[in-house]
PDB file of C-alpha atoms in Angstrom:
ATOM      1  CA  LYS A   2      12.270   2.661 -14.861  1.00 61.00           C
ATOM      2  CA  ASN A   3      10.044   2.769 -12.046  1.00 75.00           C
ATOM      3  CA  GLU A   4       9.306   6.168 -10.648  1.00 90.00           C
ATOM      4  CA  VAL A   5      10.017   4.629  -7.159  1.00 94.00           C
ATOM      5  CA  GLU A   6      13.119   1.859  -6.902  1.00 95.00           C
ATOM      6  CA  GLN A   7      13.694   0.018  -3.891  1.00 96.00           C
ATOM      7  CA  SER A   8      16.774  -1.921  -2.832  1.00 96.00           C
ATOM      8  CA  PRO A   9      17.853  -4.552  -2.044  1.00 97.00           C
ATOM      9  CA  GLN A  10      14.593  -6.869  -3.070  1.00 95.00           C
ATOM     10  CA  ASN A  11      15.439  -9.400  -0.815  1.00 96.00           C
ATOM     11  CA  LEU A  12      17.600  -9.336   2.426  1.00 97.00           C
ATOM     12  CA  THR A  13      18.447 -11.898   4.879  1.00 97.00           C
ATOM     13  CA  ALA A  14      20.288 -11.432   7.955  1.00 97.00           C
ATOM     14  CA  GLN A  15      20.994 -12.601  11.316  1.00 97.00           C
ATOM     15  CA  GLU A  16      19.309 -11.261  14.589  1.00 97.00           C
ATOM     16  CA  GLY A  17      21.083  -8.407  15.824  1.00 97.00           C
ATOM     17  CA  GLU A  18      22.395  -6.915  12.538  1.00 97.00           C
ATOM     18  CA  PHE A  19      22.000  -3.765  11.691  1.00 98.00           C
ATOM     19  CA  ILE A  20      19.363  -3.508   8.474  1.00 98.00           C
ATOM     20  CA  THR A  21      19.150  -0.703   6.031  1.00 98.00           C
ATOM     21  CA  ILE A  22      16.736  -0.419   3.073  1.00 98.00           C
ATOM     22  CA  ASN A  23      16.882   2.011   0.347  1.00 98.00           C
ATOM     23  CA  CYS A  24      14.404   3.710  -1.767  1.00 97.00           C
ATOM     24  CA  SER A  25      14.980   6.127  -4.508  1.00 96.00           C
ATOM     25  CA  TYR A  26      12.211   8.347  -6.391  1.00 95.00           C
ATOM     26  CA  SER A  27      12.128  10.429  -9.580  1.00 92.00           C
ATOM     27  CA  VAL A  28       9.048  12.037  -9.061  1.00 84.00           C
ATOM     28  CA  GLY A  29       8.191  15.313  -7.069  1.00 84.00           C
ATOM     29  CA  ILE A  30       6.547  14.418  -3.525  1.00 86.00           C
ATOM     30  CA  SER A  31       5.060  16.168  -0.586  1.00 83.00           C
ATOM     31  CA  ALA A  32       6.153  13.073   1.661  1.00 88.00           C
ATOM     32  CA  LEU A  33       7.633   9.555   1.676  1.00 92.00           C
ATOM     33  CA  HIS A  34       5.986   7.051   3.248  1.00 92.00           C
ATOM     34  CA  TRP A  35       7.278   3.870   5.102  1.00 95.00           C
ATOM     35  CA  LEU A  36       5.031   0.892   5.336  1.00 94.00           C
ATOM     36  CA  GLN A  37       5.566  -2.609   6.852  1.00 95.00           C
ATOM     37  CA  GLN A  38       3.632  -5.645   5.537  1.00 94.00           C
ATOM     38  CA  HIS A  39       3.702  -9.005   7.755  1.00 88.00           C
ATOM     39  CA  PRO A  40       3.156 -12.432   6.156  1.00 82.00           C
ATOM     40  CA  GLY A  41      -0.375 -12.464   7.349  1.00 79.00           C
ATOM     41  CA  GLY A  42      -0.914  -9.573   4.618  1.00 81.00           C
ATOM     42  CA  GLY A  43      -1.765  -6.598   6.858  1.00 87.00           C
ATOM     43  CA  ILE A  44      -0.411  -3.153   5.874  1.00 90.00           C
ATOM     44  CA  VAL A  45       0.945  -0.594   8.644  1.00 88.00           C
ATOM     45  CA  SER A  46       2.272   2.760   8.384  1.00 88.00           C
ATOM     46  CA  LEU A  47       5.558   3.058   9.999  1.00 91.00           C
ATOM     47  CA  PHE A  48       6.788   6.612   8.742  1.00 88.00           C
ATOM     48  CA  MET A  49       5.746   9.607   6.989  1.00 88.00           C
ATOM     49  CA  LEU A  50       8.320  12.286   6.437  1.00 89.00           C
ATOM     50  CA  SER A  51       8.982  15.042   4.180  1.00 88.00           C
ATOM     51  CA  SER A  52      12.567  15.970   5.771  1.00 90.00           C
ATOM     52  CA  GLY A  53      15.194  14.946   7.768  1.00 93.00           C
ATOM     53  CA  LYS A  54      15.091  11.871  10.009  1.00 94.00           C
ATOM     54  CA  LYS A  55      12.142  10.033  12.377  1.00 92.00           C
ATOM     55  CA  LYS A  56      13.039   7.580  14.889  1.00 93.00           C
ATOM     56  CA  HIS A  57      10.526   5.030  16.568  1.00 90.00           C
ATOM     57  CA  GLY A  58      12.048   2.649  18.786  1.00 93.00           C
ATOM     58  CA  ARG A  59      14.473   0.482  16.840  1.00 96.00           C
ATOM     59  CA  LEU A  60      13.475   1.928  13.372  1.00 95.00           C
ATOM     60  CA  ILE A  61      14.990   5.036  11.868  1.00 96.00           C
ATOM     61  CA  ALA A  62      13.809   6.607   8.788  1.00 96.00           C
ATOM     62  CA  THR A  63      15.869   9.326   6.547  1.00 96.00           C
ATOM     63  CA  ILE A  64      15.206  11.457   3.614  1.00 96.00           C
ATOM     64  CA  ASN A  65      17.365  13.457   1.201  1.00 95.00           C
ATOM     65  CA  ILE A  66      15.156  15.622  -0.645  1.00 92.00           C
ATOM     66  CA  GLN A  67      17.694  16.962  -3.013  1.00 92.00           C
ATOM     67  CA  GLU A  68      19.057  13.488  -3.705  1.00 94.00           C
ATOM     68  CA  LYS A  69      15.542  12.136  -3.883  1.00 94.00           C
ATOM     69  CA  HIS A  70      16.619   9.140  -1.760  1.00 96.00           C
ATOM     70  CA  SER A  71      15.139   7.695   1.616  1.00 97.00           C
ATOM     71  CA  SER A  72      16.596   5.115   3.904  1.00 97.00           C
ATOM     72  CA  LEU A  73      14.796   2.875   6.479  1.00 97.00           C
ATOM     73  CA  HIS A  74      17.152   1.546   9.034  1.00 98.00           C
ATOM     74  CA  ILE A  75      16.501  -1.274  11.764  1.00 97.00           C
ATOM     75  CA  THR A  76      18.746  -1.595  14.695  1.00 97.00           C
ATOM     76  CA  ALA A  77      19.619  -4.628  16.720  1.00 97.00           C
ATOM     77  CA  SER A  78      17.263  -6.526  14.359  1.00 97.00           C
ATOM     78  CA  HIS A  79      14.877  -9.469  15.587  1.00 96.00           C
ATOM     79  CA  PRO A  80      12.944 -12.566  13.726  1.00 96.00           C
ATOM     80  CA  ARG A  81       9.502 -10.503  14.294  1.00 94.00           C
ATOM     81  CA  ASP A  82      10.983  -7.818  11.870  1.00 96.00           C
ATOM     82  CA  SER A  83      10.603 -10.195   9.385  1.00 96.00           C
ATOM     83  CA  ALA A  84       8.109  -8.670   6.852  1.00 96.00           C
ATOM     84  CA  VAL A  85       7.940  -6.677   3.506  1.00 95.00           C
ATOM     85  CA  TYR A  86       8.902  -3.026   3.732  1.00 97.00           C
ATOM     86  CA  ILE A  87       7.700  -0.783   1.365  1.00 96.00           C
ATOM     87  CA  CYS A  88       8.345   2.775   0.303  1.00 95.00           C
ATOM     88  CA  ALA A  89       5.913   5.317  -1.324  1.00 92.00           C
ATOM     89  CA  ALA A  90       6.078   8.682  -2.839  1.00 90.00           C
ATOM     90  CA  ILE A  91       3.209  10.596  -1.498  1.00 85.00           C
ATOM     91  CA  ASP A  92       1.870  13.842  -3.733  1.00 79.00           C
ATOM     92  CA  ASP A  93      -1.757  13.876  -5.409  1.00 72.00           C
ATOM     93  CA  LYS A  94      -1.186  10.084  -6.312  1.00 75.00           C
ATOM     94  CA  ILE A  95       0.527   7.705  -4.466  1.00 83.00           C
ATOM     95  CA  ILE A  96       3.329   5.394  -6.285  1.00 88.00           C
ATOM     96  CA  PHE A  97       4.766   2.283  -4.253  1.00 91.00           C
ATOM     97  CA  GLY A  98       8.140   0.639  -4.871  1.00 93.00           C
ATOM     98  CA  LYS A  99       8.095  -3.155  -5.084  1.00 92.00           C
ATOM     99  CA  GLY A 100       8.793  -3.789  -1.765  1.00 94.00           C
ATOM    100  CA  THR A 101      12.009  -5.394   0.202  1.00 96.00           C
ATOM    101  CA  ARG A 102      11.587  -8.444   1.512  1.00 95.00           C
ATOM    102  CA  LEU A 103      13.341  -9.036   4.976  1.00 97.00           C
ATOM    103  CA  HIS A 104      13.894 -11.985   6.914  1.00 97.00           C
ATOM    104  CA  ILE A 105      15.590 -12.014   9.988  1.00 97.00           C
ATOM    105  CA  LEU A 106      17.159 -15.544  11.136  1.00 97.00           C
ATOM    106  CA  PRO A 107      17.303 -16.205  14.718  1.00 95.00           C
TER     107      PRO A 107
ATOM    108  CA  ASP B  10     -11.841   3.954  16.012  1.00 61.00           C
ATOM    109  CA  ALA B  11     -12.261   0.778  13.840  1.00 78.00           C
ATOM    110  CA  GLY B  12     -10.132   1.410  11.229  1.00 92.00           C
ATOM    111  CA  VAL B  13     -10.818   0.912   7.781  1.00 96.00           C
ATOM    112  CA  ILE B  14     -13.080  -2.327   7.126  1.00 97.00           C
ATOM    113  CA  GLN B  15     -12.958  -4.203   4.072  1.00 97.00           C
ATOM    114  CA  SER B  16     -15.436  -7.149   3.080  1.00 97.00           C
ATOM    115  CA  PRO B  17     -15.298  -9.571   2.148  1.00 97.00           C
ATOM    116  CA  ARG B  18     -12.044 -10.980   3.547  1.00 95.00           C
ATOM    117  CA  HIS B  19     -11.796 -13.711   1.043  1.00 96.00           C
ATOM    118  CA  GLU B  20     -13.661 -14.576  -2.105  1.00 97.00           C
ATOM    119  CA  VAL B  21     -13.583 -17.399  -4.362  1.00 97.00           C
ATOM    120  CA  THR B  22     -15.502 -17.134  -7.770  1.00 97.00           C
ATOM    121  CA  GLU B  23     -15.600 -18.440 -11.132  1.00 97.00           C
ATOM    122  CA  MET B  24     -14.541 -16.656 -14.369  1.00 97.00           C
ATOM    123  CA  GLY B  25     -17.349 -14.523 -15.622  1.00 96.00           C
ATOM    124  CA  GLN B  26     -19.174 -13.919 -12.389  1.00 97.00           C
ATOM    125  CA  GLU B  27     -19.689 -10.282 -10.780  1.00 97.00           C
ATOM    126  CA  VAL B  28     -17.197  -9.478  -7.814  1.00 98.00           C
ATOM    127  CA  THR B  29     -18.226  -6.679  -5.279  1.00 98.00           C
ATOM    128  CA  LEU B  30     -15.546  -5.569  -2.805  1.00 98.00           C
ATOM    129  CA  ARG B  31     -16.474  -3.065  -0.132  1.00 98.00           C
ATOM    130  CA  CYS B  32     -14.937  -0.479   2.059  1.00 98.00           C
ATOM    131  CA  LYS B  33     -15.700   1.655   4.876  1.00 97.00           C
ATOM    132  CA  PRO B  34     -12.926   4.436   5.423  1.00 96.00           C
ATOM    133  CA  ILE B  35     -12.113   5.504   8.701  1.00 94.00           C
ATOM    134  CA  SER B  36     -14.796   8.428  10.035  1.00 92.00           C
ATOM    135  CA  GLY B  37     -13.889  11.991   9.091  1.00 89.00           C
ATOM    136  CA  HIS B  38     -11.331  10.783   6.275  1.00 91.00           C
ATOM    137  CA  ASN B  39     -11.723  12.492   2.787  1.00 89.00           C
ATOM    138  CA  SER B  40      -9.584  10.539   0.556  1.00 90.00           C
ATOM    139  CA  LEU B  41     -10.083   6.968  -0.186  1.00 93.00           C
ATOM    140  CA  PHE B  42      -7.794   4.792  -2.274  1.00 93.00           C
ATOM    141  CA  TRP B  43      -8.305   1.256  -3.938  1.00 96.00           C
ATOM    142  CA  TYR B  44      -4.999  -0.461  -4.784  1.00 94.00           C
ATOM    143  CA  ARG B  45      -4.457  -4.228  -6.000  1.00 95.00           C
ATOM    144  CA  GLN B  46      -1.547  -6.084  -4.913  1.00 93.00           C
ATOM    145  CA  THR B  47       0.139  -8.784  -6.974  1.00 91.00           C
ATOM    146  CA  MET B  48       3.315 -11.012  -6.667  1.00 85.00           C
ATOM    147  CA  MET B  49       4.252  -9.953  -9.924  1.00 85.00           C
ATOM    148  CA  ARG B  50       3.607  -6.250  -9.941  1.00 85.00           C
ATOM    149  CA  GLY B  51       3.400  -5.345  -6.247  1.00 86.00           C
ATOM    150  CA  LEU B  52       0.875  -2.695  -4.950  1.00 89.00           C
ATOM    151  CA  GLU B  53      -0.698  -0.848  -8.001  1.00 89.00           C
ATOM    152  CA  LEU B  54      -3.324   2.419  -7.431  1.00 90.00           C
ATOM    153  CA  LEU B  55      -6.365   1.562  -9.222  1.00 93.00           C
ATOM    154  CA  ILE B  56      -8.611   4.769  -8.343  1.00 93.00           C
ATOM    155  CA  TYR B  57      -8.673   7.325  -5.592  1.00 90.00           C
ATOM    156  CA  PHE B  58     -11.594   9.524  -4.656  1.00 92.00           C
ATOM    157  CA  ASN B  59     -11.370  13.056  -2.783  1.00 88.00           C
ATOM    158  CA  ASN B  60     -14.729  13.993  -1.228  1.00 90.00           C
ATOM    159  CA  ASN B  61     -16.544  11.017  -2.651  1.00 92.00           C
ATOM    160  CA  VAL B  62     -15.454  12.292  -6.245  1.00 91.00           C
ATOM    161  CA  PRO B  63     -13.189  10.131  -8.466  1.00 91.00           C
ATOM    162  CA  ILE B  64      -9.815  11.984  -9.179  1.00 87.00           C
ATOM    163  CA  ASP B  65      -8.146   9.495 -10.997  1.00 84.00           C
ATOM    164  CA  ASP B  66      -8.936   6.102 -12.329  1.00 88.00           C
ATOM    165  CA  SER B  67      -6.365   5.821 -14.714  1.00 85.00           C
ATOM    166  CA  GLY B  68      -5.069   2.664 -12.851  1.00 87.00           C
ATOM    167  CA  MET B  69      -8.315   0.962 -13.321  1.00 91.00           C
ATOM    168  CA  PRO B  70      -7.518  -1.991 -15.773  1.00 85.00           C
ATOM    169  CA  GLU B  71     -10.295  -1.872 -17.933  1.00 84.00           C
ATOM    170  CA  ASP B  72     -14.049  -1.278 -18.452  1.00 90.00           C
ATOM    171  CA  ARG B  73     -14.860  -4.417 -16.252  1.00 95.00           C
ATOM    172  CA  PHE B  74     -13.585  -2.511 -13.444  1.00 96.00           C
ATOM    173  CA  SER B  75     -15.861   0.098 -11.903  1.00 96.00           C
ATOM    174  CA  ALA B  76     -15.615   1.839  -8.415  1.00 97.00           C
ATOM    175  CA  LYS B  77     -18.241   4.025  -6.571  1.00 96.00           C
ATOM    176  CA  MET B  78     -18.350   6.256  -3.429  1.00 96.00           C
ATOM    177  CA  PRO B  79     -21.862   7.201  -3.077  1.00 95.00           C
ATOM    178  CA  ASN B  80     -21.067   8.735   0.426  1.00 94.00           C
ATOM    179  CA  ALA B  81     -18.327   9.323   2.829  1.00 93.00           C
ATOM    180  CA  SER B  82     -18.390   6.161   4.906  1.00 94.00           C
ATOM    181  CA  PHE B  83     -18.887   3.572   1.804  1.00 96.00           C
ATOM    182  CA  SER B  84     -16.995   2.700  -1.220  1.00 98.00           C
ATOM    183  CA  THR B  85     -17.249  -0.460  -3.581  1.00 98.00           C
ATOM    184  CA  LEU B  86     -14.801  -2.075  -6.375  1.00 98.00           C
ATOM    185  CA  LYS B  87     -16.735  -4.130  -8.854  1.00 97.00           C
ATOM    186  CA  ILE B  88     -15.534  -6.289 -11.528  1.00 97.00           C
ATOM    187  CA  GLN B  89     -17.903  -7.649 -14.061  1.00 96.00           C
ATOM    188  CA  PRO B  90     -17.263  -9.906 -15.439  1.00 96.00           C
ATOM    189  CA  SER B  91     -14.535 -11.601 -13.422  1.00 96.00           C
ATOM    190  CA  GLU B  92     -11.488 -13.206 -14.974  1.00 96.00           C
ATOM    191  CA  PRO B  93      -8.599 -15.372 -13.498  1.00 96.00           C
ATOM    192  CA  ARG B  94      -6.081 -12.537 -13.959  1.00 94.00           C
ATOM    193  CA  ASP B  95      -7.923 -10.460 -11.477  1.00 96.00           C
ATOM    194  CA  SER B  96      -6.930 -12.698  -8.670  1.00 96.00           C
ATOM    195  CA  ALA B  97      -5.050 -10.597  -6.252  1.00 96.00           C
ATOM    196  CA  VAL B  98      -5.522  -8.802  -2.746  1.00 96.00           C
ATOM    197  CA  TYR B  99      -7.267  -5.794  -2.983  1.00 97.00           C
ATOM    198  CA  PHE B 100      -6.674  -3.229  -0.574  1.00 96.00           C
ATOM    199  CA  CYS B 101      -8.929  -0.053   0.267  1.00 96.00           C
ATOM    200  CA  ALA B 102      -6.975   3.019   2.056  1.00 93.00           C
ATOM    201  CA  SER B 103      -8.302   6.164   3.482  1.00 92.00           C
ATOM    202  CA  ARG B 104      -6.527   9.549   4.231  1.00 87.00           C
ATOM    203  CA  GLY B 105      -8.149  12.319   6.336  1.00 79.00           C
ATOM    204  CA  ARG B 106      -7.924  15.858   6.603  1.00 64.00           C
ATOM    205  CA  THR B 107      -6.161  15.838   9.884  1.00 50.00           C
ATOM    206  CA  THR B 108      -3.062  13.975   8.381  1.00 52.00           C
ATOM    207  CA  PRO B 109      -1.804  16.992   5.863  1.00 47.00           C
ATOM    208  CA  THR B 110       1.474  14.726   5.382  1.00 58.00           C
ATOM    209  CA  GLY B 111      -1.096  12.165   3.596  1.00 64.00           C
ATOM    210  CA  GLU B 112      -0.550   9.130   6.114  1.00 75.00           C
ATOM    211  CA  LEU B 113      -2.580   6.507   4.733  1.00 83.00           C
ATOM    212  CA  PHE B 114      -4.367   3.860   6.980  1.00 90.00           C
ATOM    213  CA  PHE B 115      -5.180   0.705   4.826  1.00 92.00           C
ATOM    214  CA  GLY B 116      -7.835  -1.946   5.458  1.00 95.00           C
ATOM    215  CA  GLU B 117      -6.955  -5.843   5.998  1.00 93.00           C
ATOM    216  CA  GLY B 118      -7.703  -6.451   2.115  1.00 95.00           C
ATOM    217  CA  SER B 119      -9.662  -8.671   0.181  1.00 97.00           C
ATOM    218  CA  ARG B 120      -8.242 -11.697  -1.268  1.00 96.00           C
ATOM    219  CA  LEU B 121      -9.990 -12.584  -4.697  1.00 97.00           C
ATOM    220  CA  THR B 122      -9.302 -15.612  -6.337  1.00 97.00           C
ATOM    221  CA  VAL B 123     -11.245 -16.281  -9.855  1.00 97.00           C
ATOM    222  CA  LEU B 124     -11.213 -19.978 -11.088  1.00 96.00           C
TER     223      LEU B 124
END
């Protein structure tokens, strides 16, 4: 079993839909990191969180430390949100999930 | 700040050749990470350095891989001899003292193709 599990692996949705991507981890962490990788390959940091919730524009990330679970939400999704979203468990090491490939249709 | 700089962006080489990938972390960052990304396995940590010292190289696939960080502003990942299964995108990332939560900043990656 992977130490960081993401679901779903692939997600296709219509523009405007509310999107939820889940991340569960089995290791101890000091923080959880959400990353975005665009089709061009570059990786961008979205959120780093260790408790509660963070919001940036249409993106919201939440974490439940007791349940070892985090979610990334996208409100009013747009085709430019199409990317691979990766969560990573941060401690001394950094362990990545396999990513969720999101495709937003116009 | 220029961000994390990697070179080359793309390399195509033949099996058996030596490959050297280079990384310049963000100035002032004290942790540097090398990752490999493939379709099958996603992102995998190869090795990371704190203050130029290798801390964990358990992700390095085998003896053909080696990494050095001679100073705070430069690191190399070397594959000798290269094999087709080494074809992947290799990312370098750095993390700084001023980001205690450990936020990573990634380079744009080096896409390696071994024929």
